């Protein structure tokens, strides 16, 4: 005896036949909620575990084609999912709240491109040297306008009082407060943390590898992939700081 069909939306078994689909499969309709569906559909929604694994793989140096092969999904579905995910990414760093005081920031620019190497997109980054958080980012050309955009992306506490170290690129001197800005060479070691972050980005984001077939074709996805990594990078720092802090106990009185 053929088992009753169950509506995938409301769970009702009051289901009737409702013609054929364009692919020649029997269509059904739920009399209770009106949902139309077919038995044993070819396409099913991805479960939460699959989506979670895909989002983890997007944080590693793996091409979209490679992720599609590993996860057994189509490249077109994955590309649509990535477009939606990166389109919702906040283009602003989330950092641990700081009070006004002594803060030190390192800044640097990282070369990248979109679609072809003639379309250069520089990744401007700022890092808190104490917490190692990425506190600001801007993706654009290498002009003073982009340097200003990086400066504006910093939380206000850093713009008020932080000491800032950069390389000798002239755009910084145009934008940053002269009394708190110092340009230095690599030999000084005063930009070593941000330079190490640049290496991390190239190791972890396939779109930033110098010789790659995984380059971005859309600027929006280029920005989304970089910001997606930054948010996870800062999140891991916050988790690490929580682990080393001793538990807080409130005194109890009886």
PDB file of C-alpha atoms in Angstrom:
ATOM      1  CA  UNK A   1       0.000   0.000   0.000  1.00  0.00           C
ATOM      2  CA  UNK A   2       1.410   3.371  -1.018  1.00  0.00           C
ATOM      3  CA  UNK A   3       2.064   5.615   2.011  1.00  0.00           C
ATOM      4  CA  UNK A   4       0.233   8.883   2.356  1.00  0.00           C
ATOM      5  CA  UNK A   5       2.037  12.028   1.267  1.00  0.00           C
ATOM      6  CA  UNK A   6       2.722  14.583   3.972  1.00  0.00           C
ATOM      7  CA  UNK A   7       2.804  18.307   3.291  1.00  0.00           C
ATOM      8  CA  UNK A   8       6.408  19.510   3.911  1.00  0.00           C
ATOM      9  CA  UNK A   9       5.107  22.832   5.261  1.00  0.00           C
ATOM     10  CA  UNK A  10       2.298  22.002   7.686  1.00  0.00           C
ATOM     11  CA  UNK A  11       2.545  18.211   7.993  1.00  0.00           C
ATOM     12  CA  UNK A  12      -1.033  17.621   6.841  1.00  0.00           C
ATOM     13  CA  UNK A  13      -1.909  14.414   5.000  1.00  0.00           C
ATOM     14  CA  UNK A  14      -4.874  16.040   3.253  1.00  0.00           C
ATOM     15  CA  UNK A  15      -3.070  16.191  -0.083  1.00  0.00           C
ATOM     16  CA  UNK A  16      -4.468  16.013  -3.599  1.00  0.00           C
ATOM     17  CA  UNK A  17      -2.957  15.689  -7.058  1.00  0.00           C
ATOM     18  CA  UNK A  18      -2.575  18.998  -8.864  1.00  0.00           C
ATOM     19  CA  UNK A  19      -1.438  18.423 -12.445  1.00  0.00           C
ATOM     20  CA  UNK A  20       2.085  17.915 -13.717  1.00  0.00           C
ATOM     21  CA  UNK A  21       5.194  20.030 -13.387  1.00  0.00           C
ATOM     22  CA  UNK A  22       7.081  21.339 -16.420  1.00  0.00           C
ATOM     23  CA  UNK A  23       9.550  18.494 -15.936  1.00  0.00           C
ATOM     24  CA  UNK A  24       6.775  15.901 -16.150  1.00  0.00           C
ATOM     25  CA  UNK A  25       6.545  15.023 -12.454  1.00  0.00           C
ATOM     26  CA  UNK A  26       3.261  14.647 -10.571  1.00  0.00           C
ATOM     27  CA  UNK A  27       2.439  17.822  -8.663  1.00  0.00           C
ATOM     28  CA  UNK A  28       0.556  17.780  -5.367  1.00  0.00           C
ATOM     29  CA  UNK A  29      -1.267  20.414  -3.353  1.00  0.00           C
ATOM     30  CA  UNK A  30      -2.059  20.557   0.352  1.00  0.00           C
ATOM     31  CA  UNK A  31      -5.728  21.316   1.007  1.00  0.00           C
ATOM     32  CA  UNK A  32      -4.905  22.829   4.406  1.00  0.00           C
ATOM     33  CA  UNK A  33      -2.132  25.350   3.646  1.00  0.00           C
ATOM     34  CA  UNK A  34      -2.137  25.429  -0.170  1.00  0.00           C
ATOM     35  CA  UNK A  35       1.524  24.363  -0.499  1.00  0.00           C
ATOM     36  CA  UNK A  36       2.367  22.740  -3.848  1.00  0.00           C
ATOM     37  CA  UNK A  37       5.120  20.118  -3.965  1.00  0.00           C
ATOM     38  CA  UNK A  38       6.361  16.991  -5.696  1.00  0.00           C
ATOM     39  CA  UNK A  39       7.337  13.649  -4.221  1.00  0.00           C
ATOM     40  CA  UNK A  40      11.121  13.059  -4.021  1.00  0.00           C
ATOM     41  CA  UNK A  41      12.129  16.480  -5.430  1.00  0.00           C
ATOM     42  CA  UNK A  42      15.468  16.778  -7.225  1.00  0.00           C
ATOM     43  CA  UNK A  43      16.296  19.992  -5.361  1.00  0.00           C
ATOM     44  CA  UNK A  44      16.135  20.163  -1.582  1.00  0.00           C
ATOM     45  CA  UNK A  45      17.137  23.010   0.738  1.00  0.00           C
ATOM     46  CA  UNK A  46      20.658  22.716   2.141  1.00  0.00           C
ATOM     47  CA  UNK A  47      20.719  21.735   5.813  1.00  0.00           C
ATOM     48  CA  UNK A  48      22.290  23.979   8.453  1.00  0.00           C
ATOM     49  CA  UNK A  49      25.364  21.735   8.850  1.00  0.00           C
ATOM     50  CA  UNK A  50      26.144  21.999   5.131  1.00  0.00           C
ATOM     51  CA  UNK A  51      25.780  25.787   5.182  1.00  0.00           C
ATOM     52  CA  UNK A  52      27.958  26.043   8.296  1.00  0.00           C
ATOM     53  CA  UNK A  53      30.725  23.966   6.656  1.00  0.00           C
ATOM     54  CA  UNK A  54      30.545  26.070   3.492  1.00  0.00           C
ATOM     55  CA  UNK A  55      30.930  29.260   5.526  1.00  0.00           C
ATOM     56  CA  UNK A  56      33.981  27.779   7.262  1.00  0.00           C
ATOM     57  CA  UNK A  57      35.511  26.784   3.913  1.00  0.00           C
ATOM     58  CA  UNK A  58      34.978  30.332   2.621  1.00  0.00           C
ATOM     59  CA  UNK A  59      37.457  31.439   5.301  1.00  0.00           C
ATOM     60  CA  UNK A  60      40.192  29.232   3.853  1.00  0.00           C
ATOM     61  CA  UNK A  61      42.294  29.507   0.690  1.00  0.00           C
ATOM     62  CA  UNK A  62      39.978  27.357  -1.406  1.00  0.00           C
ATOM     63  CA  UNK A  63      38.350  28.367  -4.677  1.00  0.00           C
ATOM     64  CA  UNK A  64      34.576  28.320  -5.051  1.00  0.00           C
ATOM     65  CA  UNK A  65      34.939  25.475  -7.546  1.00  0.00           C
ATOM     66  CA  UNK A  66      36.916  23.517  -4.947  1.00  0.00           C
ATOM     67  CA  UNK A  67      34.298  24.132  -2.253  1.00  0.00           C
ATOM     68  CA  UNK A  68      31.560  23.016  -4.656  1.00  0.00           C
ATOM     69  CA  UNK A  69      33.428  19.747  -5.303  1.00  0.00           C
ATOM     70  CA  UNK A  70      34.099  19.080  -1.632  1.00  0.00           C
ATOM     71  CA  UNK A  71      30.536  19.814  -0.514  1.00  0.00           C
ATOM     72  CA  UNK A  72      28.785  18.199  -3.463  1.00  0.00           C
ATOM     73  CA  UNK A  73      26.878  21.312  -4.495  1.00  0.00           C
ATOM     74  CA  UNK A  74      26.632  22.983  -7.874  1.00  0.00           C
ATOM     75  CA  UNK A  75      28.891  25.934  -8.655  1.00  0.00           C
ATOM     76  CA  UNK A  76      25.888  28.033  -9.716  1.00  0.00           C
ATOM     77  CA  UNK A  77      24.112  27.418  -6.402  1.00  0.00           C
ATOM     78  CA  UNK A  78      27.284  28.179  -4.456  1.00  0.00           C
ATOM     79  CA  UNK A  79      27.895  31.386  -6.407  1.00  0.00           C
ATOM     80  CA  UNK A  80      24.345  32.568  -5.696  1.00  0.00           C
ATOM     81  CA  UNK A  81      24.772  31.716  -2.015  1.00  0.00           C
ATOM     82  CA  UNK A  82      28.077  33.615  -1.859  1.00  0.00           C
ATOM     83  CA  UNK A  83      26.520  36.621  -3.604  1.00  0.00           C
ATOM     84  CA  UNK A  84      23.785  36.729  -0.970  1.00  0.00           C
ATOM     85  CA  UNK A  85      26.193  36.152   1.933  1.00  0.00           C
ATOM     86  CA  UNK A  86      28.714  38.779   0.871  1.00  0.00           C
ATOM     87  CA  UNK A  87      25.967  41.246  -0.044  1.00  0.00           C
ATOM     88  CA  UNK A  88      24.839  41.230   3.597  1.00  0.00           C
ATOM     89  CA  UNK A  89      28.345  41.664   5.088  1.00  0.00           C
ATOM     90  CA  UNK A  90      28.793  44.794   7.210  1.00  0.00           C
ATOM     91  CA  UNK A  91      31.689  46.871   5.870  1.00  0.00           C
ATOM     92  CA  UNK A  92      32.739  48.065   9.308  1.00  0.00           C
ATOM     93  CA  UNK A  93      34.999  46.462  11.888  1.00  0.00           C
ATOM     94  CA  UNK A  94      33.554  45.263  15.187  1.00  0.00           C
ATOM     95  CA  UNK A  95      36.135  45.729  17.940  1.00  0.00           C
ATOM     96  CA  UNK A  96      36.385  45.499  21.707  1.00  0.00           C
ATOM     97  CA  UNK A  97      35.335  48.869  23.213  1.00  0.00           C
ATOM     98  CA  UNK A  98      38.276  51.027  24.280  1.00  0.00           C
ATOM     99  CA  UNK A  99      38.610  54.061  26.539  1.00  0.00           C
ATOM    100  CA  UNK A 100      40.553  57.178  25.621  1.00  0.00           C
ATOM    101  CA  UNK A 101      44.188  56.594  26.460  1.00  0.00           C
ATOM    102  CA  UNK A 102      47.428  55.327  24.948  1.00  0.00           C
ATOM    103  CA  UNK A 103      46.717  53.346  21.801  1.00  0.00           C
ATOM    104  CA  UNK A 104      49.061  52.379  18.988  1.00  0.00           C
ATOM    105  CA  UNK A 105      47.920  51.694  15.445  1.00  0.00           C
ATOM    106  CA  UNK A 106      49.775  50.275  12.442  1.00  0.00           C
ATOM    107  CA  UNK A 107      48.541  50.880   8.882  1.00  0.00           C
ATOM    108  CA  UNK A 108      49.489  49.394   5.540  1.00  0.00           C
ATOM    109  CA  UNK A 109      48.166  48.771   2.013  1.00  0.00           C
ATOM    110  CA  UNK A 110      47.852  45.426   0.254  1.00  0.00           C
ATOM    111  CA  UNK A 111      47.756  45.168  -3.550  1.00  0.00           C
ATOM    112  CA  UNK A 112      44.939  43.175  -5.141  1.00  0.00           C
ATOM    113  CA  UNK A 113      42.843  43.274  -8.313  1.00  0.00           C
ATOM    114  CA  UNK A 114      39.334  42.532  -9.591  1.00  0.00           C
ATOM    115  CA  UNK A 115      38.662  40.778 -12.929  1.00  0.00           C
ATOM    116  CA  UNK A 116      42.079  41.638 -14.384  1.00  0.00           C
ATOM    117  CA  UNK A 117      45.355  43.007 -13.097  1.00  0.00           C
ATOM    118  CA  UNK A 118      44.688  46.349 -14.701  1.00  0.00           C
ATOM    119  CA  UNK A 119      41.847  46.937 -12.234  1.00  0.00           C
ATOM    120  CA  UNK A 120      43.956  47.426  -9.111  1.00  0.00           C
ATOM    121  CA  UNK A 121      42.142  47.427  -5.778  1.00  0.00           C
ATOM    122  CA  UNK A 122      44.297  48.304  -2.801  1.00  0.00           C
ATOM    123  CA  UNK A 123      43.269  46.902   0.586  1.00  0.00           C
ATOM    124  CA  UNK A 124      43.999  49.550   3.226  1.00  0.00           C
ATOM    125  CA  UNK A 125      44.212  48.107   6.745  1.00  0.00           C
ATOM    126  CA  UNK A 126      44.622  49.408  10.284  1.00  0.00           C
ATOM    127  CA  UNK A 127      45.483  47.270  13.316  1.00  0.00           C
ATOM    128  CA  UNK A 128      45.537  47.834  17.084  1.00  0.00           C
ATOM    129  CA  UNK A 129      49.021  46.670  18.105  1.00  0.00           C
ATOM    130  CA  UNK A 130      47.920  45.657  21.610  1.00  0.00           C
ATOM    131  CA  UNK A 131      44.885  43.501  20.802  1.00  0.00           C
ATOM    132  CA  UNK A 132      45.891  42.689  17.168  1.00  0.00           C
ATOM    133  CA  UNK A 133      42.352  43.539  16.058  1.00  0.00           C
ATOM    134  CA  UNK A 134      41.715  44.885  12.581  1.00  0.00           C
ATOM    135  CA  UNK A 135      40.119  48.205  13.472  1.00  0.00           C
ATOM    136  CA  UNK A 136      39.666  49.674   9.998  1.00  0.00           C
ATOM    137  CA  UNK A 137      39.658  48.721   6.340  1.00  0.00           C
ATOM    138  CA  UNK A 138      39.027  50.351   2.994  1.00  0.00           C
ATOM    139  CA  UNK A 139      39.281  48.868  -0.492  1.00  0.00           C
ATOM    140  CA  UNK A 140      39.930  51.265  -3.355  1.00  0.00           C
ATOM    141  CA  UNK A 141      42.751  53.014  -5.216  1.00  0.00           C
ATOM    142  CA  UNK A 142      46.041  54.128  -3.680  1.00  0.00           C
ATOM    143  CA  UNK A 143      45.244  57.833  -3.437  1.00  0.00           C
ATOM    144  CA  UNK A 144      44.908  60.131  -0.442  1.00  0.00           C
ATOM    145  CA  UNK A 145      41.132  59.781  -0.846  1.00  0.00           C
ATOM    146  CA  UNK A 146      41.423  56.109   0.080  1.00  0.00           C
ATOM    147  CA  UNK A 147      43.772  56.942   2.947  1.00  0.00           C
ATOM    148  CA  UNK A 148      41.085  59.306   4.261  1.00  0.00           C
ATOM    149  CA  UNK A 149      38.462  56.562   3.910  1.00  0.00           C
ATOM    150  CA  UNK A 150      40.679  54.251   6.003  1.00  0.00           C
ATOM    151  CA  UNK A 151      41.078  56.973   8.629  1.00  0.00           C
ATOM    152  CA  UNK A 152      37.314  57.529   8.727  1.00  0.00           C
ATOM    153  CA  UNK A 153      36.711  53.780   9.153  1.00  0.00           C
ATOM    154  CA  UNK A 154      38.532  53.761  12.501  1.00  0.00           C
ATOM    155  CA  UNK A 155      36.501  53.894  15.737  1.00  0.00           C
ATOM    156  CA  UNK A 156      36.490  57.423  17.145  1.00  0.00           C
ATOM    157  CA  UNK A 157      38.696  56.589  20.138  1.00  0.00           C
ATOM    158  CA  UNK A 158      41.626  55.828  17.823  1.00  0.00           C
ATOM    159  CA  UNK A 159      41.104  58.980  15.793  1.00  0.00           C
ATOM    160  CA  UNK A 160      41.176  60.979  19.010  1.00  0.00           C
ATOM    161  CA  UNK A 161      44.365  59.754  20.616  1.00  0.00           C
ATOM    162  CA  UNK A 162      46.183  56.876  18.876  1.00  0.00           C
ATOM    163  CA  UNK A 163      49.806  56.980  17.781  1.00  0.00           C
ATOM    164  CA  UNK A 164      49.946  55.778  14.161  1.00  0.00           C
ATOM    165  CA  UNK A 165      52.808  54.074  12.334  1.00  0.00           C
ATOM    166  CA  UNK A 166      52.836  53.644   8.555  1.00  0.00           C
ATOM    167  CA  UNK A 167      55.288  53.135   5.731  1.00  0.00           C
ATOM    168  CA  UNK A 168      56.536  56.096   3.699  1.00  0.00           C
ATOM    169  CA  UNK A 169      53.601  56.195   1.258  1.00  0.00           C
ATOM    170  CA  UNK A 170      52.857  59.911   0.818  1.00  0.00           C
ATOM    171  CA  UNK A 171      49.055  59.595   1.059  1.00  0.00           C
ATOM    172  CA  UNK A 172      49.299  58.973   4.813  1.00  0.00           C
ATOM    173  CA  UNK A 173      51.060  62.247   5.504  1.00  0.00           C
ATOM    174  CA  UNK A 174      48.287  64.139   3.692  1.00  0.00           C
ATOM    175  CA  UNK A 175      45.508  62.665   5.843  1.00  0.00           C
ATOM    176  CA  UNK A 176      46.796  61.605   9.263  1.00  0.00           C
ATOM    177  CA  UNK A 177      47.393  64.067  12.153  1.00  0.00           C
ATOM    178  CA  UNK A 178      51.037  65.082  11.878  1.00  0.00           C
ATOM    179  CA  UNK A 179      51.632  65.099  15.645  1.00  0.00           C
ATOM    180  CA  UNK A 180      50.519  61.503  16.031  1.00  0.00           C
ATOM    181  CA  UNK A 181      51.728  60.023  12.743  1.00  0.00           C
ATOM    182  CA  UNK A 182      55.164  58.600  12.110  1.00  0.00           C
ATOM    183  CA  UNK A 183      56.306  57.020   8.841  1.00  0.00           C
ATOM    184  CA  UNK A 184      58.922  54.299   9.298  1.00  0.00           C
ATOM    185  CA  UNK A 185      60.800  51.705   7.283  1.00  0.00           C
ATOM    186  CA  UNK A 186      60.342  47.957   7.590  1.00  0.00           C
ATOM    187  CA  UNK A 187      63.662  47.662   9.386  1.00  0.00           C
ATOM    188  CA  UNK A 188      62.208  49.560  12.372  1.00  0.00           C
ATOM    189  CA  UNK A 189      59.771  46.747  13.178  1.00  0.00           C
ATOM    190  CA  UNK A 190      57.062  49.293  13.966  1.00  0.00           C
ATOM    191  CA  UNK A 191      54.804  48.003  11.175  1.00  0.00           C
ATOM    192  CA  UNK A 192      55.643  44.319  11.600  1.00  0.00           C
ATOM    193  CA  UNK A 193      52.207  43.306  12.911  1.00  0.00           C
ATOM    194  CA  UNK A 194      50.265  44.781  10.007  1.00  0.00           C
ATOM    195  CA  UNK A 195      52.763  43.348   7.518  1.00  0.00           C
ATOM    196  CA  UNK A 196      52.274  39.925   9.113  1.00  0.00           C
ATOM    197  CA  UNK A 197      48.527  40.388   8.763  1.00  0.00           C
ATOM    198  CA  UNK A 198      49.015  41.022   5.040  1.00  0.00           C
ATOM    199  CA  UNK A 199      50.769  37.657   4.771  1.00  0.00           C
ATOM    200  CA  UNK A 200      47.911  36.003   6.679  1.00  0.00           C
ATOM    201  CA  UNK A 201      45.373  37.497   4.302  1.00  0.00           C
ATOM    202  CA  UNK A 202      47.264  36.174   1.265  1.00  0.00           C
ATOM    203  CA  UNK A 203      47.524  32.744   2.878  1.00  0.00           C
ATOM    204  CA  UNK A 204      43.846  32.540   3.862  1.00  0.00           C
ATOM    205  CA  UNK A 205      41.953  34.360   1.082  1.00  0.00           C
ATOM    206  CA  UNK A 206      42.413  32.731  -2.319  1.00  0.00           C
ATOM    207  CA  UNK A 207      41.404  35.953  -4.110  1.00  0.00           C
ATOM    208  CA  UNK A 208      44.517  37.677  -2.712  1.00  0.00           C
ATOM    209  CA  UNK A 209      47.114  35.117  -3.789  1.00  0.00           C
ATOM    210  CA  UNK A 210      49.455  36.879  -6.215  1.00  0.00           C
ATOM    211  CA  UNK A 211      49.280  34.165  -8.879  1.00  0.00           C
ATOM    212  CA  UNK A 212      45.750  32.830  -8.703  1.00  0.00           C
ATOM    213  CA  UNK A 213      42.847  31.583 -10.772  1.00  0.00           C
ATOM    214  CA  UNK A 214      40.466  32.391  -7.895  1.00  0.00           C
ATOM    215  CA  UNK A 215      40.398  36.150  -8.423  1.00  0.00           C
ATOM    216  CA  UNK A 216      37.213  38.169  -7.960  1.00  0.00           C
ATOM    217  CA  UNK A 217      35.129  39.142 -10.942  1.00  0.00           C
ATOM    218  CA  UNK A 218      32.872  41.459  -8.939  1.00  0.00           C
ATOM    219  CA  UNK A 219      34.121  44.223  -6.661  1.00  0.00           C
ATOM    220  CA  UNK A 220      31.228  43.589  -4.249  1.00  0.00           C
ATOM    221  CA  UNK A 221      32.305  39.965  -3.738  1.00  0.00           C
ATOM    222  CA  UNK A 222      35.950  41.021  -3.432  1.00  0.00           C
ATOM    223  CA  UNK A 223      35.038  43.343  -0.600  1.00  0.00           C
ATOM    224  CA  UNK A 224      32.675  40.788   0.920  1.00  0.00           C
ATOM    225  CA  UNK A 225      35.317  38.038   1.021  1.00  0.00           C
ATOM    226  CA  UNK A 226      37.852  40.325   2.713  1.00  0.00           C
ATOM    227  CA  UNK A 227      35.379  41.692   5.240  1.00  0.00           C
ATOM    228  CA  UNK A 228      34.058  38.204   5.945  1.00  0.00           C
ATOM    229  CA  UNK A 229      37.573  37.160   6.930  1.00  0.00           C
ATOM    230  CA  UNK A 230      38.120  40.326   9.002  1.00  0.00           C
ATOM    231  CA  UNK A 231      34.953  39.745  11.018  1.00  0.00           C
ATOM    232  CA  UNK A 232      35.970  36.153  11.747  1.00  0.00           C
ATOM    233  CA  UNK A 233      39.554  37.226  12.545  1.00  0.00           C
ATOM    234  CA  UNK A 234      38.366  39.763  15.126  1.00  0.00           C
ATOM    235  CA  UNK A 235      35.817  37.290  16.493  1.00  0.00           C
ATOM    236  CA  UNK A 236      38.560  34.725  17.137  1.00  0.00           C
ATOM    237  CA  UNK A 237      40.598  37.385  18.962  1.00  0.00           C
ATOM    238  CA  UNK A 238      37.637  38.206  21.218  1.00  0.00           C
ATOM    239  CA  UNK A 239      37.097  34.512  21.962  1.00  0.00           C
ATOM    240  CA  UNK A 240      40.780  34.124  22.822  1.00  0.00           C
ATOM    241  CA  UNK A 241      40.670  37.080  25.211  1.00  0.00           C
ATOM    242  CA  UNK A 242      37.607  35.665  26.959  1.00  0.00           C
ATOM    243  CA  UNK A 243      39.385  32.346  27.504  1.00  0.00           C
ATOM    244  CA  UNK A 244      42.363  33.919  29.290  1.00  0.00           C
ATOM    245  CA  UNK A 245      40.290  36.142  31.557  1.00  0.00           C
ATOM    246  CA  UNK A 246      39.647  34.650  35.036  1.00  0.00           C
ATOM    247  CA  UNK A 247      36.014  33.974  35.944  1.00  0.00           C
ATOM    248  CA  UNK A 248      34.209  36.725  37.766  1.00  0.00           C
ATOM    249  CA  UNK A 249      32.526  35.744  41.041  1.00  0.00           C
ATOM    250  CA  UNK A 250      29.970  37.868  42.823  1.00  0.00           C
ATOM    251  CA  UNK A 251      30.063  37.677  46.636  1.00  0.00           C
ATOM    252  CA  UNK A 252      26.999  36.078  48.168  1.00  0.00           C
ATOM    253  CA  UNK A 253      25.673  36.862  51.573  1.00  0.00           C
ATOM    254  CA  UNK A 254      23.494  34.624  53.707  1.00  0.00           C
TER     255      UNK A 254
END
